[in-house]
Amino acid sequence: MSVQGEVDMARSRVFGEVAELYDAARPGYSDALVAEVLAYAALGDRAAVEVGAGTGKATMPFAATGTPLVCIEPDPRMAEVLRRNTVNHPGVRVHAGAFEDWQPDGRGYGLVFAATSWHWTDPERRWDLVHAALAPGGAVALFWNPQGVRDGELHAALAGVDRRHGMAGAPHGEPASSYGEVPGDWAGQPGWPEDECRRDGRFTDLRAVRYRQDQHYDTDHYVGYLASLSRYRVLSSDRREQILAETAQVLNDHGGGIDMALFSDLFLARVR
């Protein structure tokens, strides 16, 4: 694994410090997106694998459809919350460990999906691991929830706070107007997997779908959401508390919350 990959892996393990906050504050995924994935995958009696399941923000809507799931979560604290959240879904099995260390044991799964977690996987191995887990014709679904601030004045005020503290990549870092019209057009930000998948060559029927909805957070909810993010977790506690306090003050000065455009962008492909 590259040095950057090791750094990313370390950042991916900080969520467990605030597993309960993560579970309460993070946005979920729409039923329409889940329906799109399941229609594309056409699982039949095959099970699905979720990579980086966290506390179950995407797990729960899939489990609610009766889909059998193997949920892989590297942080044991997150996995414990996930087990609690899925206790009433006997078709869900939780594997506490890294996707890179998990073994499908020769079982051909019908779907591998990752909800805002694909970027934490090892880029040198992830397509091999997905291919090894899937049955012929099996599907991969990768999706994210990028957001943009709807109020330009509020965006500018929050950007001032972030500049003072050297913060980059916060959810409020882009205005909603800067996003393009197609899935994966994230105001110039990298991470969309289509080119990487095409270069791999073992997948076909590539598709991309975007869902958009308006999302309102009150100040406490939004600050809690920020506190669950890795780029805030890696800060010293004093520095983190300072930037969160200043962010909260800006939100309170602008009506006590923030209105965001939430883009759920979905990438689909299947094994040739």
mmCIF file of C-alpha atoms in Angstrom:
data_model
loop_
_atom_site.group_PDB
_atom_site.id
_atom_site.type_symbol
_atom_site.label_atom_id
_atom_site.label_comp_id
_atom_site.label_asym_id
_atom_site.label_seq_id
_atom_site.Cartn_x
_atom_site.Cartn_y
_atom_site.Cartn_z
ATOM 1 C CA MET A 1 0.000 0.000 0.000
ATOM 2 C CA SER A 2 1.253 3.507 -0.809
ATOM 3 C CA VAL A 3 2.108 6.067 1.895
ATOM 4 C CA GLN A 4 -1.027 8.027 0.987
ATOM 5 C CA GLY A 5 -3.005 4.817 1.231
ATOM 6 C CA GLU A 6 -1.662 4.245 4.735
ATOM 7 C CA VAL A 7 -2.624 7.812 5.701
ATOM 8 C CA ASP A 8 -6.114 7.298 4.302
ATOM 9 C CA MET A 9 -6.432 3.988 6.150
ATOM 10 C CA ALA A 10 -5.479 5.704 9.416
ATOM 11 C CA ARG A 11 -8.082 8.413 8.826
ATOM 12 C CA SER A 12 -10.697 5.747 8.099
ATOM 13 C CA ARG A 13 -10.242 4.312 11.625
ATOM 14 C CA VAL A 14 -11.009 7.490 13.582
ATOM 15 C CA PHE A 15 -14.796 7.231 13.202
ATOM 16 C CA GLY A 16 -15.100 4.725 16.017
ATOM 17 C CA GLU A 17 -14.160 7.445 18.510
ATOM 18 C CA VAL A 18 -17.588 8.966 17.871
ATOM 19 C CA ALA A 19 -19.596 5.979 16.642
ATOM 20 C CA GLU A 20 -22.812 7.083 18.332
ATOM 21 C CA LEU A 21 -22.456 10.642 17.019
ATOM 22 C CA TYR A 22 -21.722 9.307 13.538
ATOM 23 C CA ASP A 23 -24.858 7.186 13.689
ATOM 24 C CA ALA A 24 -27.033 10.081 14.814
ATOM 25 C CA ALA A 25 -25.649 12.867 12.615
ATOM 26 C CA ARG A 26 -24.731 11.406 9.229
ATOM 27 C CA PRO A 27 -27.278 11.669 6.393
ATOM 28 C CA GLY A 28 -28.726 8.436 5.054
ATOM 29 C CA TYR A 29 -29.548 7.216 1.549
ATOM 30 C CA SER A 30 -32.791 7.438 -0.362
ATOM 31 C CA ASP A 31 -35.148 4.531 -0.956
ATOM 32 C CA ALA A 32 -35.037 5.400 -4.669
ATOM 33 C CA LEU A 33 -31.268 4.833 -4.769
ATOM 34 C CA VAL A 34 -31.608 1.500 -2.970
ATOM 35 C CA ALA A 35 -34.358 0.426 -5.391
ATOM 36 C CA GLU A 36 -32.166 1.403 -8.363
ATOM 37 C CA VAL A 37 -29.266 -0.684 -7.059
ATOM 38 C CA LEU A 38 -31.406 -3.755 -6.379
ATOM 39 C CA ALA A 39 -33.156 -3.550 -9.745
ATOM 40 C CA TYR A 40 -29.779 -3.365 -11.499
ATOM 41 C CA ALA A 41 -28.264 -6.207 -9.454
ATOM 42 C CA ALA A 42 -31.265 -8.570 -9.855
ATOM 43 C CA LEU A 43 -29.956 -10.616 -6.938
ATOM 44 C CA GLY A 44 -32.424 -13.483 -6.923
ATOM 45 C CA ASP A 45 -31.347 -15.647 -4.004
ATOM 46 C CA ARG A 46 -27.789 -14.303 -3.889
ATOM 47 C CA ALA A 47 -26.495 -12.193 -1.020
ATOM 48 C CA ALA A 48 -24.825 -8.778 -1.104
ATOM 49 C CA VAL A 49 -21.618 -7.503 0.485
ATOM 50 C CA GLU A 50 -21.306 -4.009 1.940
ATOM 51 C CA VAL A 51 -17.816 -2.521 2.177
ATOM 52 C CA GLY A 52 -17.209 -0.128 5.068
ATOM 53 C CA ALA A 53 -20.709 -0.413 6.503
ATOM 54 C CA GLY A 54 -20.089 1.942 9.422
ATOM 55 C CA THR A 55 -23.077 2.035 11.761
ATOM 56 C CA GLY A 56 -25.513 1.066 9.027
ATOM 57 C CA LYS A 57 -26.588 4.303 7.318
ATOM 58 C CA ALA A 58 -26.882 2.410 4.014
ATOM 59 C CA THR A 59 -27.268 -1.050 5.545
ATOM 60 C CA MET A 60 -30.667 -0.397 7.039
ATOM 61 C CA PRO A 61 -32.607 0.478 3.843
ATOM 62 C CA PHE A 62 -31.113 -2.555 2.080
ATOM 63 C CA ALA A 63 -31.857 -4.807 5.060
ATOM 64 C CA ALA A 64 -35.434 -3.511 5.149
ATOM 65 C CA THR A 65 -35.988 -5.048 1.698
ATOM 66 C CA GLY A 66 -35.015 -8.482 3.024
ATOM 67 C CA THR A 67 -31.705 -8.529 1.133
ATOM 68 C CA PRO A 68 -29.192 -10.918 2.803
ATOM 69 C CA LEU A 69 -26.093 -8.865 3.650
ATOM 70 C CA VAL A 70 -22.524 -9.429 4.731
ATOM 71 C CA CYS A 71 -21.430 -6.091 6.209
ATOM 72 C CA ILE A 72 -17.685 -5.490 6.470
ATOM 73 C CA GLU A 73 -16.607 -2.778 8.930
ATOM 74 C CA PRO A 74 -12.967 -2.283 9.996
ATOM 75 C CA ASP A 75 -13.621 -0.401 13.233
ATOM 76 C CA PRO A 76 -14.927 -2.662 16.023
ATOM 77 C CA ARG A 77 -16.704 0.242 17.736
ATOM 78 C CA MET A 78 -18.631 1.052 14.574
ATOM 79 C CA ALA A 79 -19.322 -2.641 14.040
ATOM 80 C CA GLU A 80 -20.828 -2.903 17.517
ATOM 81 C CA VAL A 81 -23.313 -0.104 16.762
ATOM 82 C CA LEU A 82 -24.048 -1.766 13.416
ATOM 83 C CA ARG A 83 -24.863 -5.054 15.162
ATOM 84 C CA ARG A 84 -27.226 -3.230 17.504
ATOM 85 C CA ASN A 85 -28.939 -1.410 14.649
ATOM 86 C CA THR A 86 -29.478 -4.612 12.652
ATOM 87 C CA VAL A 87 -30.488 -6.898 15.497
ATOM 88 C CA ASN A 88 -33.987 -7.263 14.045
ATOM 89 C CA HIS A 89 -32.658 -8.223 10.612
ATOM 90 C CA PRO A 90 -31.491 -11.850 10.826
ATOM 91 C CA GLY A 91 -30.265 -11.747 7.214
ATOM 92 C CA VAL A 92 -27.486 -9.313 8.150
ATOM 93 C CA ARG A 93 -24.076 -10.652 9.189
ATOM 94 C CA VAL A 94 -21.403 -8.265 10.435
ATOM 95 C CA HIS A 95 -17.710 -8.926 9.808
ATOM 96 C CA ALA A 96 -15.430 -6.749 11.935
ATOM 97 C CA GLY A 97 -12.304 -6.315 9.849
ATOM 98 C CA ALA A 98 -10.870 -4.679 6.755
ATOM 99 C CA PHE A 99 -12.243 -5.407 3.295
ATOM 100 C CA GLU A 100 -8.662 -6.117 2.239
ATOM 101 C CA ASP A 101 -8.457 -8.954 4.798
ATOM 102 C CA TRP A 102 -11.926 -10.425 4.261
ATOM 103 C CA GLN A 103 -12.269 -13.700 2.355
ATOM 104 C CA PRO A 104 -15.396 -14.579 0.324
ATOM 105 C CA ASP A 105 -14.498 -18.299 0.695
ATOM 106 C CA GLY A 106 -15.485 -19.118 -2.855
ATOM 107 C CA ARG A 107 -19.038 -17.838 -2.492
ATOM 108 C CA GLY A 108 -20.261 -15.876 -5.504
ATOM 109 C CA TYR A 109 -22.099 -12.779 -4.295
ATOM 110 C CA GLY A 110 -24.576 -10.915 -6.445
ATOM 111 C CA LEU A 111 -23.668 -7.403 -5.323
ATOM 112 C CA VAL A 112 -20.832 -5.512 -3.677
ATOM 113 C CA PHE A 113 -21.686 -1.985 -2.616
ATOM 114 C CA ALA A 114 -19.930 0.838 -0.777
ATOM 115 C CA ALA A 115 -21.683 3.910 0.612
ATOM 116 C CA THR A 116 -19.262 6.832 1.003
ATOM 117 C CA SER A 117 -16.509 4.345 1.853
ATOM 118 C CA TRP A 118 -14.913 3.297 -1.452
ATOM 119 C CA HIS A 119 -12.245 6.007 -1.151
ATOM 120 C CA TRP A 120 -11.000 4.344 2.064
ATOM 121 C CA THR A 121 -10.196 1.062 0.292
ATOM 122 C CA ASP A 122 -6.779 0.179 -1.124
ATOM 123 C CA PRO A 123 -6.748 1.490 -4.734
ATOM 124 C CA GLU A 124 -4.139 -1.095 -5.718
ATOM 125 C CA ARG A 125 -6.346 -4.049 -4.714
ATOM 126 C CA ARG A 126 -10.006 -3.020 -4.547
ATOM 127 C CA TRP A 127 -11.109 -4.007 -8.043
ATOM 128 C CA ASP A 128 -9.399 -7.397 -7.664
ATOM 129 C CA LEU A 129 -11.186 -7.909 -4.347
ATOM 130 C CA VAL A 130 -14.573 -6.941 -5.776
ATOM 131 C CA HIS A 131 -14.089 -9.180 -8.806
ATOM 132 C CA ALA A 132 -13.101 -12.114 -6.587
ATOM 133 C CA ALA A 133 -16.240 -11.694 -4.447
ATOM 134 C CA LEU A 134 -18.767 -11.476 -7.280
ATOM 135 C CA ALA A 135 -20.453 -14.226 -9.243
ATOM 136 C CA PRO A 136 -20.412 -13.870 -13.055
ATOM 137 C CA GLY A 137 -22.720 -10.990 -13.896
ATOM 138 C CA GLY A 138 -22.590 -9.745 -10.308
ATOM 139 C CA ALA A 139 -22.915 -6.010 -9.743
ATOM 140 C CA VAL A 140 -20.905 -3.321 -7.981
ATOM 141 C CA ALA A 141 -22.609 -0.160 -6.698
ATOM 142 C CA LEU A 142 -20.614 2.776 -5.340
ATOM 143 C CA PHE A 143 -22.318 5.891 -4.035
ATOM 144 C CA TRP A 144 -21.647 9.126 -2.178
ATOM 145 C CA ASN A 145 -23.593 12.015 -0.653
ATOM 146 C CA PRO A 146 -21.736 15.212 -1.634
ATOM 147 C CA GLN A 147 -23.408 18.427 -0.516
ATOM 148 C CA GLY A 148 -23.434 22.105 -1.444
ATOM 149 C CA VAL A 149 -24.548 25.191 0.482
ATOM 150 C CA ARG A 150 -27.649 26.789 -1.020
ATOM 151 C CA ASP A 151 -27.101 30.264 0.508
ATOM 152 C CA GLY A 152 -24.122 32.043 -1.087
ATOM 153 C CA GLU A 153 -23.695 34.508 1.779
ATOM 154 C CA LEU A 154 -23.606 31.728 4.348
ATOM 155 C CA HIS A 155 -21.144 29.764 2.217
ATOM 156 C CA ALA A 156 -18.809 32.760 2.126
ATOM 157 C CA ALA A 157 -18.995 33.215 5.905
ATOM 158 C CA LEU A 158 -18.237 29.543 6.557
ATOM 159 C CA ALA A 159 -15.381 29.641 4.047
ATOM 160 C CA GLY A 160 -13.832 32.421 6.123
ATOM 161 C CA VAL A 161 -13.841 30.205 9.210
ATOM 162 C CA ASP A 162 -12.299 27.331 7.280
ATOM 163 C CA ARG A 163 -9.537 29.524 5.837
ATOM 164 C CA ARG A 164 -8.569 30.776 9.287
ATOM 165 C CA HIS A 165 -8.121 27.209 10.465
ATOM 166 C CA GLY A 166 -6.670 25.663 7.308
ATOM 167 C CA MET A 167 -9.691 23.395 6.894
ATOM 168 C CA ALA A 168 -10.368 22.015 3.412
ATOM 169 C CA GLY A 169 -13.021 19.648 2.120
ATOM 170 C CA ALA A 170 -15.787 20.338 4.639
ATOM 171 C CA PRO A 171 -19.338 19.497 3.464
ATOM 172 C CA HIS A 172 -20.052 23.228 3.244
ATOM 173 C CA GLY A 173 -16.884 23.811 1.225
ATOM 174 C CA GLU A 174 -18.749 24.289 -2.059
ATOM 175 C CA PRO A 175 -21.887 26.227 -2.975
ATOM 176 C CA ALA A 176 -24.654 24.107 -4.471
ATOM 177 C CA SER A 177 -24.344 26.088 -7.708
ATOM 178 C CA SER A 178 -20.808 24.801 -8.325
ATOM 179 C CA TYR A 179 -21.893 21.208 -8.899
ATOM 180 C CA GLY A 180 -22.358 20.041 -12.454
ATOM 181 C CA GLU A 181 -25.319 18.340 -14.017
ATOM 182 C CA VAL A 182 -23.986 14.781 -14.163
ATOM 183 C CA PRO A 183 -23.156 12.237 -11.446
ATOM 184 C CA GLY A 184 -19.586 12.529 -10.231
ATOM 185 C CA ASP A 185 -19.221 16.181 -11.214
ATOM 186 C CA TRP A 186 -18.239 17.355 -7.736
ATOM 187 C CA ALA A 187 -16.991 20.895 -8.279
ATOM 188 C CA GLY A 188 -13.628 19.613 -9.468
ATOM 189 C CA GLN A 189 -13.134 17.202 -6.578
ATOM 190 C CA PRO A 190 -11.648 13.771 -7.451
ATOM 191 C CA GLY A 191 -12.931 10.353 -6.488
ATOM 192 C CA TRP A 192 -15.515 9.322 -9.095
ATOM 193 C CA PRO A 193 -14.641 5.683 -9.976
ATOM 194 C CA GLU A 194 -15.714 5.408 -13.618
ATOM 195 C CA ASP A 195 -12.320 5.908 -15.262
ATOM 196 C CA GLU A 196 -10.660 3.518 -12.837
ATOM 197 C CA CYS A 197 -13.321 0.893 -13.525
ATOM 198 C CA ARG A 198 -12.967 1.266 -17.305
ATOM 199 C CA ARG A 199 -9.213 0.856 -17.098
ATOM 200 C CA ASP A 200 -9.678 -2.368 -15.132
ATOM 201 C CA GLY A 201 -11.522 -3.898 -18.076
ATOM 202 C CA ARG A 202 -13.323 -6.709 -16.255
ATOM 203 C CA PHE A 203 -16.610 -4.831 -15.828
ATOM 204 C CA THR A 204 -19.312 -3.780 -18.245
ATOM 205 C CA ASP A 205 -22.707 -2.045 -18.413
ATOM 206 C CA LEU A 206 -21.400 1.032 -16.585
ATOM 207 C CA ARG A 207 -24.100 3.452 -15.450
ATOM 208 C CA ALA A 208 -24.365 6.613 -13.365
ATOM 209 C CA VAL A 209 -27.424 8.072 -11.649
ATOM 210 C CA ARG A 210 -27.930 11.226 -9.569
ATOM 211 C CA TYR A 211 -30.580 11.954 -6.963
ATOM 212 C CA ARG A 212 -30.953 15.391 -5.413
ATOM 213 C CA GLN A 213 -32.879 16.567 -2.398
ATOM 214 C CA ASP A 214 -32.837 19.603 -0.139
ATOM 215 C CA GLN A 215 -31.509 19.007 3.357
ATOM 216 C CA HIS A 216 -31.803 21.304 6.377
ATOM 217 C CA TYR A 217 -29.612 20.954 9.455
ATOM 218 C CA ASP A 218 -30.081 22.983 12.601
ATOM 219 C CA THR A 219 -26.867 24.228 14.184
ATOM 220 C CA ASP A 220 -26.427 21.425 16.725
ATOM 221 C CA HIS A 221 -27.104 18.701 14.169
ATOM 222 C CA TYR A 222 -24.704 20.168 11.633
ATOM 223 C CA VAL A 223 -21.904 20.733 14.137
ATOM 224 C CA GLY A 224 -22.363 17.156 15.332
ATOM 225 C CA TYR A 225 -22.151 15.985 11.743
ATOM 226 C CA LEU A 226 -18.887 17.875 11.254
ATOM 227 C CA ALA A 227 -17.505 16.431 14.484
ATOM 228 C CA SER A 228 -18.027 12.916 13.067
ATOM 229 C CA LEU A 229 -15.906 13.579 9.958
ATOM 230 C CA SER A 230 -12.351 12.262 9.728
ATOM 231 C CA ARG A 231 -10.881 15.628 8.698
ATOM 232 C CA TYR A 232 -12.185 17.069 11.980
ATOM 233 C CA ARG A 233 -11.379 13.994 14.088
ATOM 234 C CA VAL A 234 -7.671 14.142 13.207
ATOM 235 C CA LEU A 235 -7.361 17.678 14.623
ATOM 236 C CA SER A 236 -6.235 18.245 18.191
ATOM 237 C CA SER A 237 -9.201 18.541 20.538
ATOM 238 C CA ASP A 238 -8.557 22.245 21.199
ATOM 239 C CA ARG A 239 -8.313 23.088 17.521
ATOM 240 C CA ARG A 240 -11.376 21.007 16.680
ATOM 241 C CA GLU A 241 -13.475 22.654 19.377
ATOM 242 C CA GLN A 242 -12.419 26.114 18.214
ATOM 243 C CA ILE A 243 -13.353 25.622 14.570
ATOM 244 C CA LEU A 244 -16.633 23.938 15.510
ATOM 245 C CA ALA A 245 -17.506 26.787 17.887
ATOM 246 C CA GLU A 246 -16.812 29.410 15.223
ATOM 247 C CA THR A 247 -18.823 27.431 12.669
ATOM 248 C CA ALA A 248 -21.740 27.218 15.102
ATOM 249 C CA GLN A 249 -21.583 30.967 15.680
ATOM 250 C CA VAL A 250 -21.802 31.634 11.938
ATOM 251 C CA LEU A 251 -24.790 29.308 11.619
ATOM 252 C CA ASN A 252 -26.553 30.939 14.558
ATOM 253 C CA ASP A 253 -25.910 34.352 13.024
ATOM 254 C CA HIS A 254 -27.610 33.135 9.831
ATOM 255 C CA GLY A 255 -30.817 31.797 11.306
ATOM 256 C CA GLY A 256 -29.672 28.844 13.357
ATOM 257 C CA GLY A 257 -28.916 26.276 10.690
ATOM 258 C CA ILE A 258 -27.860 25.511 7.136
ATOM 259 C CA ASP A 259 -29.759 24.537 3.977
ATOM 260 C CA MET A 260 -27.853 22.154 1.723
ATOM 261 C CA ALA A 261 -28.396 20.499 -1.628
ATOM 262 C CA LEU A 262 -27.701 16.796 -1.079
ATOM 263 C CA PHE A 263 -26.545 14.959 -4.204
ATOM 264 C CA SER A 264 -26.675 11.164 -3.987
ATOM 265 C CA ASP A 265 -24.447 10.036 -6.875
ATOM 266 C CA LEU A 266 -24.499 6.347 -7.815
ATOM 267 C CA PHE A 267 -22.079 4.388 -10.011
ATOM 268 C CA LEU A 268 -23.011 0.907 -11.240
ATOM 269 C CA ALA A 269 -21.112 -1.791 -13.118
ATOM 270 C CA ARG A 270 -21.197 -5.568 -13.470
ATOM 271 C CA VAL A 271 -18.703 -8.363 -13.976
ATOM 272 C CA ARG A 272 -18.353 -9.322 -17.630
#
